[in-house]
Coordinates of C-alpha atoms in Angstrom, one line a residue:
Chain K
M1 CA 0.0 0.0 0.0
L2 CA 2.9 2.3 0.9
R3 CA 4.2 1.9 -2.6
R4 CA 1.1 3.9 -4.0
V5 CA 1.9 6.9 -1.7
P6 CA 4.2 9.4 -3.3
F7 CA 7.6 9.8 -1.8
P8 CA 7.0 13.5 -0.8
V9 CA 4.0 12.4 1.3
L10 CA 6.2 9.8 3.0
L11 CA 8.6 12.6 3.8
A12 CA 5.8 14.6 5.3
M13 CA 4.7 11.6 7.4
L14 CA 8.3 11.5 8.7
V15 CA 7.8 15.2 9.9
A16 CA 4.5 14.3 11.5
T17 CA 5.9 11.1 13.1
P18 CA 6.4 12.5 16.6
V19 CA 2.8 13.7 16.7
L20 CA 1.5 10.4 15.3
F21 CA 3.7 8.5 17.7
G22 CA 2.4 10.8 20.5
V23 CA -1.3 9.9 19.5
A24 CA -0.4 6.1 19.5
Y25 CA 1.4 6.1 22.8
S26 CA -1.2 8.3 24.4
A27 CA -3.8 5.9 23.4
L28 CA -1.9 3.0 24.7
A29 CA -1.0 4.9 27.9
V30 CA -4.7 5.8 28.6
L31 CA -5.6 2.2 28.2
G32 CA -3.0 1.2 30.8
I33 CA -0.8 -0.7 28.4
A34 CA 2.1 1.8 28.3
G35 CA 3.5 4.4 30.6
A36 CA 3.7 4.7 34.4
G37 CA 1.9 1.8 36.1
A38 CA 1.2 -0.2 32.8
S39 CA 0.0 -3.7 32.8
A40 CA -0.2 -6.4 30.1
V41 CA -4.0 -6.2 29.9
A42 CA -5.8 -3.1 28.6
D43 CA -8.4 -1.7 30.8
S44 CA -10.8 1.2 30.3
D45 CA -10.5 2.6 33.9
R46 CA -8.3 5.5 32.9
L47 CA -10.2 6.3 29.8
F48 CA -13.5 6.1 31.6
S49 CA -12.1 8.2 34.4
V50 CA -11.0 11.0 32.0
L51 CA -14.1 10.9 29.8
T52 CA -16.6 10.9 32.9
D53 CA -14.7 13.5 34.8
R54 CA -16.5 16.8 34.7
T55 CA -13.2 18.5 35.1
T56 CA -12.1 17.3 31.8
W57 CA -15.0 18.8 29.8
R58 CA -15.0 22.1 31.8
A59 CA -11.2 22.5 30.9
T60 CA -11.8 21.6 27.3
G61 CA -14.9 23.8 27.0
W62 CA -13.2 26.7 28.8
S63 CA -10.0 26.5 26.6
L64 CA -12.2 26.4 23.5
Y65 CA -14.2 29.4 24.8
V66 CA -10.9 31.4 25.5
A67 CA -9.3 30.5 22.1
F68 CA -12.6 31.4 20.2
S69 CA -13.0 34.7 21.9
S70 CA -9.4 35.8 21.5
T71 CA -9.3 34.7 17.9
A72 CA -12.6 36.4 17.2
I73 CA -11.3 39.7 18.7
A74 CA -7.9 39.4 16.8
A75 CA -9.6 38.6 13.4
T76 CA -12.1 41.3 13.7
A77 CA -9.3 43.9 14.6
A78 CA -7.0 42.5 11.8
G79 CA -9.8 42.8 9.2
A80 CA -10.4 46.4 10.4
V81 CA -6.8 47.3 10.0
A82 CA -6.7 46.0 6.5
L83 CA -10.0 47.7 5.6
L84 CA -9.3 51.0 7.1
F85 CA -5.7 51.5 6.3
P86 CA -5.2 50.1 2.8
T87 CA -3.3 52.9 1.0
H88 CA 0.3 53.9 0.6
K89 CA -0.4 57.1 2.6
R90 CA 1.9 57.8 5.4
S91 CA -0.9 57.5 8.1
D92 CA -2.1 54.2 6.7
R93 CA 1.5 52.7 6.6
F94 CA 2.1 54.0 10.1
A95 CA -1.2 52.3 11.3
R96 CA -0.3 49.0 9.6
S97 CA 3.2 49.0 11.1
L98 CA 1.8 49.7 14.6
A99 CA -0.6 46.7 14.2
T100 CA 2.2 44.3 13.1
L101 CA 4.9 45.4 15.4
P102 CA 4.3 43.0 18.2
L103 CA 4.5 40.1 15.8
P104 CA 7.7 38.6 17.4
V105 CA 6.7 39.2 21.0
P106 CA 6.5 35.7 22.6
H107 CA 3.3 34.5 24.2
L108 CA 5.0 34.5 27.6
V109 CA 6.0 38.1 27.3
A110 CA 2.4 39.1 26.3
A111 CA 1.0 37.1 29.4
A112 CA 3.6 38.6 31.8
T113 CA 2.8 42.1 30.6
A114 CA -1.0 41.5 30.9
L115 CA -0.4 40.4 34.4
F116 CA 1.6 43.6 35.2
V117 CA -1.3 45.7 33.7
L118 CA -4.5 43.8 34.5
S119 CA -3.9 42.2 38.0
Q120 CA -5.8 43.8 40.9
S121 CA -2.6 45.9 41.9
G122 CA -1.6 46.2 38.3
L123 CA -1.2 49.4 36.3
L124 CA -4.8 49.7 35.3
A125 CA -5.9 49.4 38.9
R126 CA -3.4 52.3 39.9
V127 CA -4.7 54.5 37.1
L128 CA -8.3 53.9 38.3
H129 CA -7.1 54.7 41.9
A130 CA -5.4 57.9 40.8
L131 CA -8.8 58.8 39.1
G132 CA -10.7 58.1 42.3
L133 CA -12.6 55.3 41.0
I134 CA -11.3 52.6 43.3
D135 CA -9.9 52.7 46.9
A136 CA -7.9 49.5 47.1
P137 CA -6.8 46.5 44.9
A138 CA -9.8 44.5 46.3
N139 CA -12.1 46.9 44.6
M140 CA -10.5 46.3 41.2
P141 CA -12.7 43.7 39.2
A142 CA -10.8 40.4 39.0
L143 CA -9.5 40.2 35.3
V144 CA -6.7 37.7 36.0
Y145 CA -7.4 34.2 37.3
D146 CA -11.0 34.8 36.9
A147 CA -13.6 32.5 35.3
G148 CA -14.3 34.9 32.5
G149 CA -10.7 34.7 31.5
I150 CA -10.7 38.5 30.5
A151 CA -6.9 39.0 30.8
L152 CA -6.0 35.7 29.1
I153 CA -8.4 36.4 26.2
L154 CA -7.0 40.1 25.8
A155 CA -3.3 38.9 26.0
L156 CA -4.0 36.1 23.4
A157 CA -5.9 38.5 21.1
W158 CA -3.1 41.1 21.5
K159 CA -0.5 38.4 20.5
E160 CA -2.6 37.0 17.7
L161 CA -3.5 40.4 16.2
P162 CA -0.2 41.1 14.5
F163 CA 0.0 37.8 12.6
L164 CA -3.6 37.9 11.4
A165 CA -3.0 41.7 10.4
V166 CA 0.0 40.7 8.3
V167 CA -2.2 38.1 6.5
A168 CA -5.0 40.4 6.2
I169 CA -3.0 43.4 4.9
A170 CA -1.3 41.0 2.3
L171 CA -4.7 39.8 1.3
R172 CA -6.2 43.2 1.0
A173 CA -3.5 44.2 -1.4
G174 CA -4.2 41.1 -3.6
I175 CA -8.0 41.3 -3.7
A176 CA -9.1 41.8 -7.2
R177 CA -9.6 45.6 -7.5
D178 CA -11.9 45.2 -10.6
L179 CA -14.7 43.8 -8.3
E180 CA -14.4 46.8 -6.0
D181 CA -14.3 49.2 -9.0
A182 CA -17.4 47.6 -10.6
A183 CA -19.2 48.0 -7.3
R184 CA -18.2 51.6 -7.0
T185 CA -19.0 52.4 -10.6
L186 CA -22.5 51.0 -9.9
G187 CA -22.9 53.5 -7.2
A188 CA -21.9 51.7 -4.0
S189 CA -20.6 53.8 -1.2
P190 CA -17.1 53.0 0.2
R191 CA -18.9 51.4 3.2
T192 CA -21.1 49.2 1.1
V193 CA -18.1 48.1 -1.0
A194 CA -16.2 47.3 2.2
R195 CA -19.1 45.3 3.7
T196 CA -20.4 43.4 0.6
V197 CA -17.2 42.9 -1.6
T198 CA -14.0 43.6 0.3
W199 CA -14.8 41.9 3.7
P200 CA -16.2 38.7 2.4
L201 CA -13.3 38.1 0.2
L202 CA -10.9 39.2 2.9
W203 CA -12.5 36.8 5.4
R204 CA -12.3 33.8 3.1
G205 CA -8.7 34.4 2.5
L206 CA -8.1 35.0 6.2
F207 CA -9.9 32.0 7.5
P208 CA -7.0 29.4 7.3
A209 CA -4.9 31.8 9.4
V210 CA -7.7 32.3 11.7
I211 CA -7.9 28.5 12.3
A212 CA -4.2 28.4 12.8
T213 CA -4.3 31.1 15.5
F214 CA -7.3 29.5 17.1
V215 CA -5.4 26.2 17.6
F216 CA -2.2 28.0 18.9
A217 CA -4.4 30.0 21.4
F218 CA -6.1 26.7 22.5
G219 CA -2.8 25.0 23.1
S220 CA -0.9 28.0 24.6
F221 CA 0.5 26.7 27.9
E222 CA 2.5 29.7 29.2
S223 CA -0.3 32.3 28.8
A224 CA -2.7 30.0 30.6
V225 CA -0.4 29.1 33.4
L226 CA 0.1 32.8 34.2
L227 CA -3.4 34.1 33.7
A228 CA -6.0 31.3 33.8
P229 CA -8.0 30.5 37.0
I230 CA -7.6 27.2 38.9
D231 CA -11.2 26.4 38.3
P232 CA -12.2 25.9 35.5
A233 CA -8.6 25.0 34.6
A234 CA -7.2 25.5 31.1
L235 CA -6.7 22.3 29.3
P236 CA -2.8 22.6 28.7
V237 CA -2.4 23.4 32.5
L238 CA -4.6 20.5 33.7
T239 CA -2.7 18.2 31.3
M240 CA 0.6 19.4 32.8
E241 CA -0.7 19.0 36.4
R242 CA -1.8 15.4 35.6
F243 CA 1.7 14.7 34.1
A244 CA 3.3 15.8 37.3
D245 CA 0.7 14.0 39.6
P246 CA 2.3 11.7 42.2
L247 CA -0.5 9.2 41.7
L248 CA 0.4 7.0 38.7
A249 CA -3.2 6.5 37.7
R250 CA -3.7 10.1 37.4
R251 CA -0.5 10.5 35.3
G252 CA -2.2 8.1 32.9
E253 CA -5.2 10.5 32.7
A254 CA -2.8 13.0 31.2
Y255 CA -2.5 11.1 28.1
G256 CA -6.3 11.0 27.8
L257 CA -6.3 15.0 28.0
A258 CA -3.4 15.1 25.5
L259 CA -5.5 13.0 23.1
I260 CA -8.5 15.4 23.5
A261 CA -6.1 18.4 22.7
L262 CA -4.6 16.4 19.7
G263 CA -8.1 15.7 18.5
V264 CA -9.0 19.5 18.5
A265 CA -5.7 20.1 16.7
A266 CA -6.4 17.5 14.1
V267 CA -9.9 18.9 13.4
A268 CA -8.3 22.4 13.1
V269 CA -5.6 21.0 10.7
A270 CA -8.3 19.4 8.5
A271 CA -10.4 22.5 8.4
H272 CA -7.3 24.6 7.5
E273 CA -6.5 22.4 4.6
V274 CA -10.1 22.2 3.3
T275 CA -10.7 26.0 3.6
R276 CA -7.3 26.6 1.9
A277 CA -8.2 24.3 -1.0
R278 CA -11.8 25.8 -1.3
W279 CA -11.2 29.5 -0.8
G280 CA -7.4 29.9 -1.7
S281 CA -8.1 30.8 -5.2
L282 CA -10.6 33.6 -4.4
V283 CA -7.8 36.0 -3.6
R284 CA -4.6 36.4 -5.7
Chain Y
M1 CA -20.3 65.5 -6.4
M2 CA -17.4 63.2 -6.9
P3 CA -17.8 60.4 -9.3
P4 CA -18.2 57.1 -7.4
A5 CA -15.1 55.5 -9.0
L6 CA -12.9 58.3 -7.7
V7 CA -14.0 58.0 -4.0
P8 CA -10.9 57.2 -2.0
Q9 CA -10.9 53.7 -0.9
S10 CA -9.7 54.3 2.6
R11 CA -12.6 56.5 3.6
V12 CA -14.6 53.7 5.3
L13 CA -14.4 55.8 8.4
T14 CA -14.2 59.6 8.9
S15 CA -11.0 61.3 10.0
P16 CA -11.8 61.5 13.7
W17 CA -12.5 57.8 13.9
R18 CA -9.4 56.9 12.0
A19 CA -7.4 59.1 14.3
M20 CA -8.9 57.3 17.3
A21 CA -8.2 53.9 15.7
I22 CA -4.5 54.9 15.1
A23 CA -4.3 56.2 18.7
A24 CA -5.7 52.9 20.1
L25 CA -3.3 50.9 18.0
A26 CA -0.4 53.0 19.2
I27 CA -1.4 52.7 22.9
S28 CA -1.9 48.9 22.6
T29 CA 1.4 48.4 20.8
V30 CA 3.7 50.8 22.7
L31 CA 2.3 50.7 26.2
P32 CA 3.4 47.1 27.0
F33 CA 7.0 47.8 26.0
V34 CA 7.0 51.0 28.1
I35 CA 5.5 49.0 31.2
L36 CA 8.3 46.4 30.8
L37 CA 11.0 49.0 30.6
L38 CA 9.7 50.9 33.7
Q39 CA 9.2 47.6 35.5
S40 CA 12.8 46.6 34.7
F41 CA 14.3 49.9 35.9
G42 CA 11.8 50.7 38.6
E43 CA 13.5 50.9 42.1
S44 CA 10.3 50.6 44.0
W45 CA 6.8 50.4 42.7
R46 CA 4.4 50.1 45.4
W47 CA 0.7 50.5 45.4
P48 CA -1.0 52.9 44.5
D49 CA 2.0 54.7 42.7
V50 CA 1.3 55.0 38.9
L51 CA 4.9 55.3 38.3
P52 CA 8.1 53.8 40.1
S53 CA 9.4 56.0 42.9
G54 CA 13.0 55.8 41.4
L55 CA 15.1 54.2 38.8
T56 CA 17.9 51.7 39.1
G57 CA 19.8 49.5 36.6
S58 CA 20.6 46.9 39.3
A59 CA 18.4 44.2 37.6
W60 CA 20.2 44.8 34.3
R61 CA 23.7 44.8 35.9
A62 CA 22.8 41.5 37.4
V63 CA 22.1 39.8 34.0
A64 CA 25.7 39.1 33.0
G65 CA 26.7 36.9 36.0
G66 CA 23.3 35.7 37.0
S67 CA 20.7 33.1 36.1
L68 CA 19.2 35.2 33.5
G69 CA 22.5 35.6 31.6
R70 CA 23.3 31.9 31.8
A71 CA 19.7 31.1 30.6
A72 CA 20.0 33.5 27.7
V73 CA 23.3 31.9 26.6
N74 CA 21.6 28.4 26.8
S75 CA 18.6 29.7 24.8
A76 CA 20.8 31.3 22.2
A77 CA 22.8 28.1 21.7
L78 CA 19.7 26.0 21.6
G79 CA 18.1 28.4 19.1
V80 CA 21.0 28.4 16.6
A81 CA 21.3 24.5 16.8
T82 CA 17.6 24.2 16.2
A83 CA 17.6 26.7 13.4
V84 CA 20.4 24.9 11.5
A85 CA 18.9 21.4 12.0
A86 CA 15.4 22.5 11.0
V87 CA 16.6 24.2 7.8
C88 CA 18.7 21.3 6.8
V89 CA 15.8 18.9 7.0
A90 CA 12.9 21.3 5.9
L91 CA 14.6 22.5 2.8
P92 CA 14.5 19.3 1.0
V93 CA 11.2 18.4 2.5
G94 CA 9.5 21.5 1.3
R95 CA 11.0 21.2 -2.2
S96 CA 9.7 17.6 -2.5
L97 CA 6.2 18.6 -1.2
A98 CA 6.1 21.4 -3.8
Q99 CA 6.2 18.8 -6.6
L100 CA 2.9 17.2 -5.4
Q101 CA -0.5 18.1 -7.1
G102 CA -4.1 17.6 -6.1
A103 CA -5.3 15.8 -3.0
W104 CA -1.9 14.4 -2.1
R105 CA -0.6 17.9 -1.8
H106 CA -3.2 18.8 0.8
V107 CA -2.6 15.5 2.7
A108 CA 1.1 16.2 2.8
A109 CA 0.6 19.8 3.8
A110 CA -1.7 18.7 6.6
L111 CA 0.9 16.2 7.9
V112 CA 3.6 18.8 8.1
F113 CA 1.2 21.3 9.7
L114 CA 0.5 18.7 12.5
P115 CA 3.6 19.3 14.6
V116 CA 3.0 23.0 14.3
A117 CA -0.7 22.8 15.3
A118 CA -0.4 20.1 17.9
P119 CA -0.6 21.7 21.4
P120 CA 3.0 21.7 22.8
I121 CA 1.9 19.8 25.9
A122 CA 0.3 17.1 23.8
L123 CA 3.3 17.1 21.4
G124 CA 5.6 16.8 24.4
A125 CA 3.7 13.7 25.6
G126 CA 5.0 11.8 22.5
L127 CA 8.4 13.5 22.4
Q128 CA 9.0 12.6 26.0
I129 CA 8.7 8.9 25.2
V130 CA 10.8 9.2 22.1
T131 CA 13.6 10.9 23.9
L132 CA 13.4 8.2 26.7
W133 CA 13.9 5.5 24.1
L134 CA 16.8 7.4 22.5
G135 CA 18.3 8.0 26.0
I136 CA 18.4 11.7 25.7
A137 CA 15.4 12.5 28.0
S138 CA 16.0 15.4 30.5
T139 CA 19.1 16.4 28.6
S140 CA 20.1 19.4 26.5
V141 CA 20.1 17.2 23.3
G142 CA 16.7 15.9 24.1
V143 CA 15.4 19.6 24.5
W144 CA 17.1 20.5 21.2
F145 CA 15.4 17.5 19.5
S146 CA 12.0 18.5 21.0
H147 CA 12.4 22.0 19.7
T148 CA 13.5 20.9 16.2
V149 CA 10.2 18.9 15.6
P150 CA 7.8 21.9 15.4
A151 CA 10.6 24.1 13.9
I152 CA 10.8 21.6 10.9
G153 CA 7.1 21.7 10.4
Y154 CA 7.0 25.5 10.4
V155 CA 10.0 25.7 8.1
S156 CA 8.8 22.9 5.7
L157 CA 5.6 24.9 5.2
L158 CA 7.7 28.1 4.4
F159 CA 9.8 26.2 1.8
L160 CA 6.7 24.6 0.4
G161 CA 5.5 28.1 -0.4
V162 CA 8.8 29.2 -1.7
F163 CA 9.2 26.3 -4.1
T164 CA 5.7 26.5 -5.2
S165 CA 6.0 30.1 -6.3
R166 CA 9.5 29.9 -7.8
G167 CA 9.3 26.6 -9.8
T168 CA 12.2 24.3 -10.7
E169 CA 13.1 25.7 -14.1
A170 CA 16.6 26.8 -13.0
E171 CA 17.5 23.5 -11.5
E172 CA 16.1 21.7 -14.6
A173 CA 18.4 23.9 -16.9
A174 CA 21.4 23.1 -14.7
R175 CA 20.7 19.4 -14.9
T176 CA 20.2 19.7 -18.7
L177 CA 23.6 21.4 -18.9
G178 CA 25.1 18.3 -17.1
A179 CA 25.3 19.5 -13.4
S180 CA 25.2 16.8 -10.8
T181 CA 22.6 16.8 -8.0
W182 CA 25.3 18.1 -5.6
H183 CA 26.3 20.9 -8.0
T184 CA 22.7 21.7 -8.7
W185 CA 22.0 22.2 -5.0
T186 CA 25.2 24.0 -4.1
M187 CA 25.5 26.2 -7.2
V188 CA 21.9 26.9 -8.2
V189 CA 19.3 26.0 -5.5
I190 CA 21.0 27.3 -2.3
P191 CA 22.5 30.5 -3.8
S192 CA 19.1 31.5 -5.2
L193 CA 17.3 30.9 -1.9
R194 CA 19.7 32.9 0.3
A195 CA 16.7 35.2 1.5
P196 CA 14.3 32.5 2.3
I197 CA 16.9 30.4 4.2
T198 CA 17.7 33.5 6.2
E199 CA 14.0 33.9 7.0
A200 CA 13.7 30.2 7.8
L201 CA 16.7 30.2 10.2
A202 CA 15.2 33.3 11.9
I203 CA 11.7 31.6 12.3
A204 CA 13.2 28.3 13.6
F205 CA 15.4 30.3 16.0
L206 CA 12.5 32.1 17.4
I207 CA 10.4 28.8 17.8
S208 CA 13.2 27.6 19.9
W209 CA 13.9 30.8 21.7
T210 CA 10.3 31.2 22.8
Q211 CA 9.5 27.5 23.7
V212 CA 8.3 26.8 27.2
A213 CA 6.1 23.7 27.3
L214 CA 8.3 21.4 25.4
T215 CA 11.4 22.5 27.3
L216 CA 9.5 21.7 30.5
V217 CA 8.0 18.3 29.4
V218 CA 11.0 16.9 27.7
G219 CA 13.8 18.7 29.7
G220 CA 12.2 18.3 33.0
G221 CA 14.1 21.3 34.3
A222 CA 17.5 19.9 33.3
L223 CA 18.2 22.9 31.0
R224 CA 17.3 26.3 32.2
T225 CA 16.3 28.4 29.1
L226 CA 15.4 32.1 29.2
P227 CA 11.6 31.5 28.9
L228 CA 11.6 29.0 31.8
E229 CA 13.6 31.5 33.9
V230 CA 11.2 34.3 33.1
L231 CA 8.2 32.1 33.9
T232 CA 9.7 31.2 37.2
L233 CA 10.4 34.8 38.0
V234 CA 6.9 36.0 37.0
R235 CA 5.2 33.3 39.1
A236 CA 7.5 34.1 42.0
G237 CA 6.5 37.8 41.9
Q238 CA 10.0 38.9 41.1
D239 CA 8.7 41.6 38.8
R240 CA 11.9 43.6 38.0
P241 CA 14.2 40.7 36.9
A242 CA 11.0 39.1 35.2
A243 CA 10.7 42.3 33.2
V244 CA 14.4 42.3 32.4
G245 CA 14.0 38.8 31.2
A246 CA 11.0 39.5 29.1
L247 CA 12.8 42.3 27.4
L248 CA 15.7 40.0 26.7
L249 CA 13.3 37.6 25.1
I250 CA 12.0 40.3 22.9
V251 CA 15.3 41.7 21.6
P252 CA 16.4 38.9 19.2
A253 CA 12.7 38.6 18.2
I254 CA 12.6 42.2 17.1
A255 CA 16.0 41.9 15.4
A256 CA 14.7 38.8 13.5
L257 CA 11.6 40.7 12.4
A258 CA 13.6 43.6 11.2
A259 CA 15.8 41.2 9.2
L260 CA 12.7 39.6 7.7
R261 CA 11.1 43.0 6.9
L262 CA 14.3 44.1 5.2
G263 CA 14.3 41.1 3.1
A264 CA 10.6 41.2 2.5
R265 CA 10.8 44.8 1.4
R266 CA 12.9 43.8 -1.5
T267 CA 10.1 41.4 -2.6
D268 CA 7.1 43.4 -1.4
A269 CA 6.0 40.4 0.8
L270 CA 5.1 42.3 3.8
P271 CA 3.5 45.7 4.4
T272 CA 6.0 48.5 5.1

């Protein structure tokens, strides 16, 4: 069967081997055949324990919520930057540069800065105190370690915006101008052209990058470990806690959580390729 | 009235709103860097002071002989080794993938994208076992190996794009003229790819430079890298050295972006 697979695909498989191996090993470990405390006979106790534990699904749901919210904010802002500042005028170039400048800032630095600004004794709280709006750190609404995940969402959105803005700006420059010109010639206002022609084309081109940033946000460990609450825990943090658990059975559960995370990533990769194949030709 | 076709495209919003949008972008971009700088130089910054009470360079002076300095050296060495290894593997992989057409191309791209998209903790689960089998778990070599895996994925995708857009005409011409495979690569392919190779080295370096989860899972604390040091300092509430470490993490990243932009400006690949 492998003879039918082109050689470059085999090379790609080699690159993906660590992930495929991780999936296989995690599956064996969660069935108790491999890993700490393994036995010769498979049992479904660990798998059952992971799948029926409310903490697992709260963590998965919460991480999906955070990734979705941050990506939605970043994608909207990136689209807005591309639509509002498309020309070669100095102000537009300046705005585009500002939007893309934090591109190389690591997630860890974005999260640490969010902690310095948004914690209950952070810069925002101090400014509100100086304005007479709060008396003490306790009066500051909890944005860090809160169930709403506000600081984490904002930090991830801030980190994702530059990448999506780079893609959106490049796409904006490549969108067929004749469609926009035709709409304007037919009497459409700039806003109507932006809403009905430019934005739909931009969004379709941007979607694969949006999926990529969604999955990065979903798996970001360092941001979550600094900004997420203990309950509900973020999935990467919960997985790491299980890995380090002194109880061997609980360590096995970490592989079940890793499988859930890999499942989300696999769905995202499939969606990424499908959208690239379907919509990639709409923008040049 | 101005003819519709001549209405400037950028006027989706009026000037005051555009000015406010630019101001919001400026604040959100610049403020975090200013805060990190103030935090790193702030002598004492007690509640409810909006600014530090004094400035000191003590945290910066402590970098050279301290844990941050050692961690930065470790991270730099790891980043360089990761970048070189990733580019050496990804260059032929990307070129090979670019020859595919149709559904196989999407299957191959998805496979290469997997190590990039896999959550680092989940990826680390598999890599931890691989490194245990190889006898390199909890060692510097093991950490380097774990960083190389996602870096190869990223850089393969980059070279897939590069080879898709440039074609193989020059290589075919060299082969037609009698060049061997070695000569074709060393005298045609690599010299013509100087800019993408530089970009790939920078990207792979940054993937390693900023890596936290894989270093923790596979390294188990055996190798103290700069991100691990910063994470520890932030969690311990050591704000001043943490800010210094955070700024140290940004410096090569900004330098890499500047290099990328310089290269991209020649090809109009990125906005200026």
